[in-house]
PDB file of C-alpha atoms in Angstrom:
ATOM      1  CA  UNK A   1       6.876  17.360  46.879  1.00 90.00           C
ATOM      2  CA  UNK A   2       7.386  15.731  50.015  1.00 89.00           C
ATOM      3  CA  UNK A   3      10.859  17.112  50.370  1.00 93.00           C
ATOM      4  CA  UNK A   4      14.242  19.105  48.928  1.00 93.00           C
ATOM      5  CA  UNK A   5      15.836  15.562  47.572  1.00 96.00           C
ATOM      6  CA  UNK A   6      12.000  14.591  45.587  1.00 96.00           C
ATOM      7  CA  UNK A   7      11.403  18.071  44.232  1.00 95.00           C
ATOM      8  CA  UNK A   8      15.287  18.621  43.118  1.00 96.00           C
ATOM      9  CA  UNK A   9      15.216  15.012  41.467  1.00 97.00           C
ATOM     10  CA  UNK A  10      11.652  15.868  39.390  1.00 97.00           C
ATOM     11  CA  UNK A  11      13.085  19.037  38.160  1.00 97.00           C
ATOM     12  CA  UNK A  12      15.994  17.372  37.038  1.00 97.00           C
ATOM     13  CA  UNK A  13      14.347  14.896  35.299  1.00 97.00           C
ATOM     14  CA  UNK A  14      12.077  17.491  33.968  1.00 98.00           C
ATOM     15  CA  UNK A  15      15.211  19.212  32.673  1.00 98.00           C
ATOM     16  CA  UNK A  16      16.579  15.696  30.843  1.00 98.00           C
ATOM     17  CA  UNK A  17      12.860  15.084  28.993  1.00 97.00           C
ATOM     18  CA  UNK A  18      13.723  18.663  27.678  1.00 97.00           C
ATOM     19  CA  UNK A  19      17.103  17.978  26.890  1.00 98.00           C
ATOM     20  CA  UNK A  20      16.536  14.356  25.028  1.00 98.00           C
ATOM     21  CA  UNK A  21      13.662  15.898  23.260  1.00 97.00           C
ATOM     22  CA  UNK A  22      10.340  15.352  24.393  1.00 97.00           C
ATOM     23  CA  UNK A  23       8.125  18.268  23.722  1.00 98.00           C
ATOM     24  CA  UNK A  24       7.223  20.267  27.071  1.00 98.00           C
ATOM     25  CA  UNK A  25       3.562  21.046  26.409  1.00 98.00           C
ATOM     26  CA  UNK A  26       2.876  22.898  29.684  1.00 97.00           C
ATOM     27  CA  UNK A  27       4.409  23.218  33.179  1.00 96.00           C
ATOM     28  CA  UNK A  28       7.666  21.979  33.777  1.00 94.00           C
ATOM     29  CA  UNK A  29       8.716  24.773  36.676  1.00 94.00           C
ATOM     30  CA  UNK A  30       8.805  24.971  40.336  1.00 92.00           C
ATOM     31  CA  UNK A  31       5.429  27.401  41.212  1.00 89.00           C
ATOM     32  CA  UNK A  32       7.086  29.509  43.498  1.00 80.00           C
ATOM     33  CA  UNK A  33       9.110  30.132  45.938  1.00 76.00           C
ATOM     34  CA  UNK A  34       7.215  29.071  49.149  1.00 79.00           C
ATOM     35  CA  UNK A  35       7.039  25.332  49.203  1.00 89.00           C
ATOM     36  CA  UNK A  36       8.267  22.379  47.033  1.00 93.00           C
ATOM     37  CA  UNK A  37       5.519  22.486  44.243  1.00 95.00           C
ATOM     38  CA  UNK A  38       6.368  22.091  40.759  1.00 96.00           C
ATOM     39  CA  UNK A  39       3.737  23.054  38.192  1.00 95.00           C
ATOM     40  CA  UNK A  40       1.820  19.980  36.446  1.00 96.00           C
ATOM     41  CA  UNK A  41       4.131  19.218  33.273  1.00 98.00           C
ATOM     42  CA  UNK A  42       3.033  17.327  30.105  1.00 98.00           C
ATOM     43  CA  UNK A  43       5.755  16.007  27.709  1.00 98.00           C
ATOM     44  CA  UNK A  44       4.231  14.828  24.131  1.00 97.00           C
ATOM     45  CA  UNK A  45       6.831  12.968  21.543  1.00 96.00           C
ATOM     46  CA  UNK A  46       8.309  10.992  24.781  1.00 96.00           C
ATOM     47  CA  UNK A  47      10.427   8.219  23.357  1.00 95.00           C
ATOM     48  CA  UNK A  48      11.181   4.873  24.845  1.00 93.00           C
ATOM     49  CA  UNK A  49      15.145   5.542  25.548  1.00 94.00           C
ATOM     50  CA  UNK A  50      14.816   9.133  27.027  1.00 95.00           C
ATOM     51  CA  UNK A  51      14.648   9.013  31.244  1.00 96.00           C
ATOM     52  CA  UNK A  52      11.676  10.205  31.662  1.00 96.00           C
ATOM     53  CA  UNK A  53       9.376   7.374  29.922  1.00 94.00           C
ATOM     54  CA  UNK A  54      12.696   4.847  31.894  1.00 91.00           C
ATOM     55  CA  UNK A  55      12.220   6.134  35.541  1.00 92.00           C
ATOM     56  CA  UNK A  56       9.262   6.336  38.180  1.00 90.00           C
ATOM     57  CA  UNK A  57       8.988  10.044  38.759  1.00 93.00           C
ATOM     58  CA  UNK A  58       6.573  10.345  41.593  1.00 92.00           C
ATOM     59  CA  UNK A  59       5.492  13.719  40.523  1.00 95.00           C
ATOM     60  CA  UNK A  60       2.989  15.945  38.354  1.00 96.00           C
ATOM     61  CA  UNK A  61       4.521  14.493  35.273  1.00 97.00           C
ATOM     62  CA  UNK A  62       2.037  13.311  32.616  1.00 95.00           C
ATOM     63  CA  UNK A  63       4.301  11.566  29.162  1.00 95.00           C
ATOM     64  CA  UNK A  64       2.495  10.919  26.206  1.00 94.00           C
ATOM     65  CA  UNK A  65       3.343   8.623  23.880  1.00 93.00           C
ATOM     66  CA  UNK A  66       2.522   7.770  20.232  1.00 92.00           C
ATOM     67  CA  UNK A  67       1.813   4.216  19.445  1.00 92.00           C
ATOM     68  CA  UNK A  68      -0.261   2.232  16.338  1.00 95.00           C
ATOM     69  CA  UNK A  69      -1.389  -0.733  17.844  1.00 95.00           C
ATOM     70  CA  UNK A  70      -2.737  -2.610  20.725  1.00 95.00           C
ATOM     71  CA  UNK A  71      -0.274  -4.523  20.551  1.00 96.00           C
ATOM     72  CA  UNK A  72       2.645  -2.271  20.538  1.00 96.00           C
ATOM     73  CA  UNK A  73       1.251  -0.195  23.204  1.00 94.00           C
ATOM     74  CA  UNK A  74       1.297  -3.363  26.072  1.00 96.00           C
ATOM     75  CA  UNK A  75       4.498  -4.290  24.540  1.00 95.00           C
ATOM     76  CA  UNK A  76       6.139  -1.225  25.437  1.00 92.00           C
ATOM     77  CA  UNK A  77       4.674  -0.615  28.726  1.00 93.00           C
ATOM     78  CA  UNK A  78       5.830  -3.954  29.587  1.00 95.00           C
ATOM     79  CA  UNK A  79       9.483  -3.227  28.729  1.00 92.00           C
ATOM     80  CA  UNK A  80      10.158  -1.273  31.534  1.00 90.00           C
ATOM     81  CA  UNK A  81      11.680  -2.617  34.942  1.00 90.00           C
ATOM     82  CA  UNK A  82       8.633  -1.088  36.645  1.00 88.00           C
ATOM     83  CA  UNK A  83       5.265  -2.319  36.680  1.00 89.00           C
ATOM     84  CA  UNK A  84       3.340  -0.220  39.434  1.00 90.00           C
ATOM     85  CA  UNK A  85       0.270   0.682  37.971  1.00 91.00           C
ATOM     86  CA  UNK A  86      -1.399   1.524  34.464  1.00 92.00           C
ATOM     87  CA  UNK A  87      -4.488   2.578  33.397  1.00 93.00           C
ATOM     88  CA  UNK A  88      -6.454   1.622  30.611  1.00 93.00           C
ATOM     89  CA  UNK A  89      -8.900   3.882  28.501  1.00 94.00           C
ATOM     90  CA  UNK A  90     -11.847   2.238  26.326  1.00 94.00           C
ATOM     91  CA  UNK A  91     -15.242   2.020  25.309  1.00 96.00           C
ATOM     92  CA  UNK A  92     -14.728  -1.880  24.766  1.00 95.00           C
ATOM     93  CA  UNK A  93     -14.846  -4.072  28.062  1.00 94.00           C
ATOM     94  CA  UNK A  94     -13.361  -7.028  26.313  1.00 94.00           C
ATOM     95  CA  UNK A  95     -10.354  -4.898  25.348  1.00 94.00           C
ATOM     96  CA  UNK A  96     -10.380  -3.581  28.465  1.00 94.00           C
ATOM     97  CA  UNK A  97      -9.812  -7.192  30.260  1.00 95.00           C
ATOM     98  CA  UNK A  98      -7.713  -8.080  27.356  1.00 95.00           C
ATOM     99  CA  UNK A  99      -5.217  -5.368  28.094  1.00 95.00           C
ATOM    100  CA  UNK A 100      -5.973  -5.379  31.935  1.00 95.00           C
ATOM    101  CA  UNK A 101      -4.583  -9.394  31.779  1.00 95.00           C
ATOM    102  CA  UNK A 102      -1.472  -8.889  29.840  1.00 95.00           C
ATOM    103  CA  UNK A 103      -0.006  -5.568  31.727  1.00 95.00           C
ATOM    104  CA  UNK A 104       2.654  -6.304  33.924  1.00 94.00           C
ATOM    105  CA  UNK A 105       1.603  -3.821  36.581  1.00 92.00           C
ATOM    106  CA  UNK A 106       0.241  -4.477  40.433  1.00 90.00           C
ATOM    107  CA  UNK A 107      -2.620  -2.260  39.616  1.00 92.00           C
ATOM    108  CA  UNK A 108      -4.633  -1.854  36.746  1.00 93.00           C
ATOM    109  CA  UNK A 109      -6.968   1.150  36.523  1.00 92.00           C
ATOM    110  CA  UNK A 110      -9.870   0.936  33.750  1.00 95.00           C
ATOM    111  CA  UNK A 111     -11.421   4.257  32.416  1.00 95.00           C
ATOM    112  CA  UNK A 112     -10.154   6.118  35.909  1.00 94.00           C
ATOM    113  CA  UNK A 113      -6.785   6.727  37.629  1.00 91.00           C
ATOM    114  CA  UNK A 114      -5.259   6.567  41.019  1.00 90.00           C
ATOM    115  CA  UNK A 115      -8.904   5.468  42.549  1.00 90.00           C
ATOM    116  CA  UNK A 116      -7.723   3.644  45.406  1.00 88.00           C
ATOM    117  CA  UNK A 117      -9.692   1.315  47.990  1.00 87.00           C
ATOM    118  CA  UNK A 118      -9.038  -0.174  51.596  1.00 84.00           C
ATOM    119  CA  UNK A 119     -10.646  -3.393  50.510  1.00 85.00           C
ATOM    120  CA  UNK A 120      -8.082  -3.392  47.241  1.00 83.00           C
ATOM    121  CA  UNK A 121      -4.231  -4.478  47.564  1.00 82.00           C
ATOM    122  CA  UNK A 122      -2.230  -1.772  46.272  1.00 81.00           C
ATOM    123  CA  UNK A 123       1.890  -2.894  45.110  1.00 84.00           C
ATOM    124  CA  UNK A 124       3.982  -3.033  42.019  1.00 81.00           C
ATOM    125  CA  UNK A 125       5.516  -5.900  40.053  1.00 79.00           C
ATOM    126  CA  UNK A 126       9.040  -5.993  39.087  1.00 83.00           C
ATOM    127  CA  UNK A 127      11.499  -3.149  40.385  1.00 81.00           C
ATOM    128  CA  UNK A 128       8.353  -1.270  42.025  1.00 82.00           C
ATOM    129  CA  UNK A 129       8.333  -2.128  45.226  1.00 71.00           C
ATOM    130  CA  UNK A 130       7.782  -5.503  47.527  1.00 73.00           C
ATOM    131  CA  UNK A 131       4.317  -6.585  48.910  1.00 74.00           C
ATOM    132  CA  UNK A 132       0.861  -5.132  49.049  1.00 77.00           C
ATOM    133  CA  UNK A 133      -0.536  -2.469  50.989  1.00 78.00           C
ATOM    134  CA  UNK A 134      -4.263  -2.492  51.861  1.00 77.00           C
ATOM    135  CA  UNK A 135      -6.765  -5.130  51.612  1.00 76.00           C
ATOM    136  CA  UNK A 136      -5.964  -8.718  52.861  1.00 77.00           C
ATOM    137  CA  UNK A 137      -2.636  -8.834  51.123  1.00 76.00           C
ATOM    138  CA  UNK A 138      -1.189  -6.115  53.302  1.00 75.00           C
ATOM    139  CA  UNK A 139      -2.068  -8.333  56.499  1.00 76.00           C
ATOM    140  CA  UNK A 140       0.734 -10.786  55.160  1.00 76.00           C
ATOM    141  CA  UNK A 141       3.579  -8.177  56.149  1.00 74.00           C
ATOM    142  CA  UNK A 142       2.510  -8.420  59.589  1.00 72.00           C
ATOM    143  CA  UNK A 143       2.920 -11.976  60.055  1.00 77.00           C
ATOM    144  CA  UNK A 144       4.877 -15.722  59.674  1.00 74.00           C
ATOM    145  CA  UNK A 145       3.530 -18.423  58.211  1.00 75.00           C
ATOM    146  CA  UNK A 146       4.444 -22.014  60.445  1.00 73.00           C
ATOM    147  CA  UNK A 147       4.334 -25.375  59.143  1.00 78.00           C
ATOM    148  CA  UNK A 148       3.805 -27.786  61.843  1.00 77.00           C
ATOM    149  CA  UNK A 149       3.783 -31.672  60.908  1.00 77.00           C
ATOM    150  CA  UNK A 150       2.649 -34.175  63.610  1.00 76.00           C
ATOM    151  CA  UNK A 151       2.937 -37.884  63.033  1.00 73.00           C
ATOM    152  CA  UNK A 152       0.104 -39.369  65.145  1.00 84.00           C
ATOM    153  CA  UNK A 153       0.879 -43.329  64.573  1.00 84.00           C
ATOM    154  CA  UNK A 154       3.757 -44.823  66.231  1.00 77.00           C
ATOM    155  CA  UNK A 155       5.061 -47.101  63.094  1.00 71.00           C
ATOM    156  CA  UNK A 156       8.574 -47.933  63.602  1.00 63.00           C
TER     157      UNK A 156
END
């Protein structure tokens, strides 16, 4: 992790999915004691209210969670206060736009994850950040927009 604050607040809120009741299907502990690296943890049975499926982690934390339709699936990624990024897995490009449209997330991956391009703006919706990094939309933080209005007839 990219310091002592990050890698204490993952652990703790590996430590709350296990406490609230998510199932810890691998990981979940620091690797060792020479650097900041927590193992890659996977919680299955994640459930809306618990903090890890409410908070962005920023670390190898994967949460799985059940759902039976479509439907319910963009509904519930949509209830959050963040809206970063999402991915979408399919066979079906229709559902794949479908889905892609109605996420509420800066970034929407399709059949990969985390594939990220210079020519692509990268930034969240909602509570996940402010602007756009890369691509065109990036160049906006660096500037002002002017308006300047001129009246060229003298009509008085």
């Amino acid at each position: 992790m990219i310091d002592q604050k990050q890698f204490d607040k993952i652990l703790e809120l590996i430590d709350s999915g296990k406490k609230e009741g998510a199932k810890l299907e691998c990981g979940g502990v620091a690797m060792d004691d020479t650097g900041l690296y927590i193992q890659p943890t996977v919680f299955s049975h994640v459930k809306d209210h618990m903090r890890i499926a409410k908070e962005e982690i920023f670390g190898p934390v994967q949460c799985i969670f059940r759902f039976k339709s479509q439907q319910e699936a963009i509904e519930r990624a949509n209830s959050t206060e963040y809206g970063l990024a999402s991915a979408v897995f399919t066979r079906n490009l229709d559902r794949a736009l479908s889905v892609s449209a109605t996420l509420e997330t800066g970034t929407v991956w399709v059949n990969c994850y985390n594939a990220l391009h210079a020519q692509a703006p990268f930034g969240g919706y909602k509570m996940s950040g402010n602007g756009r990094e890369l691509g065109e939309y990036a160049l906006a933080e660096y500037s002002e927009v002017k308006a300047v209005t001129i009246k060229l007839t003298e009509t008085l």
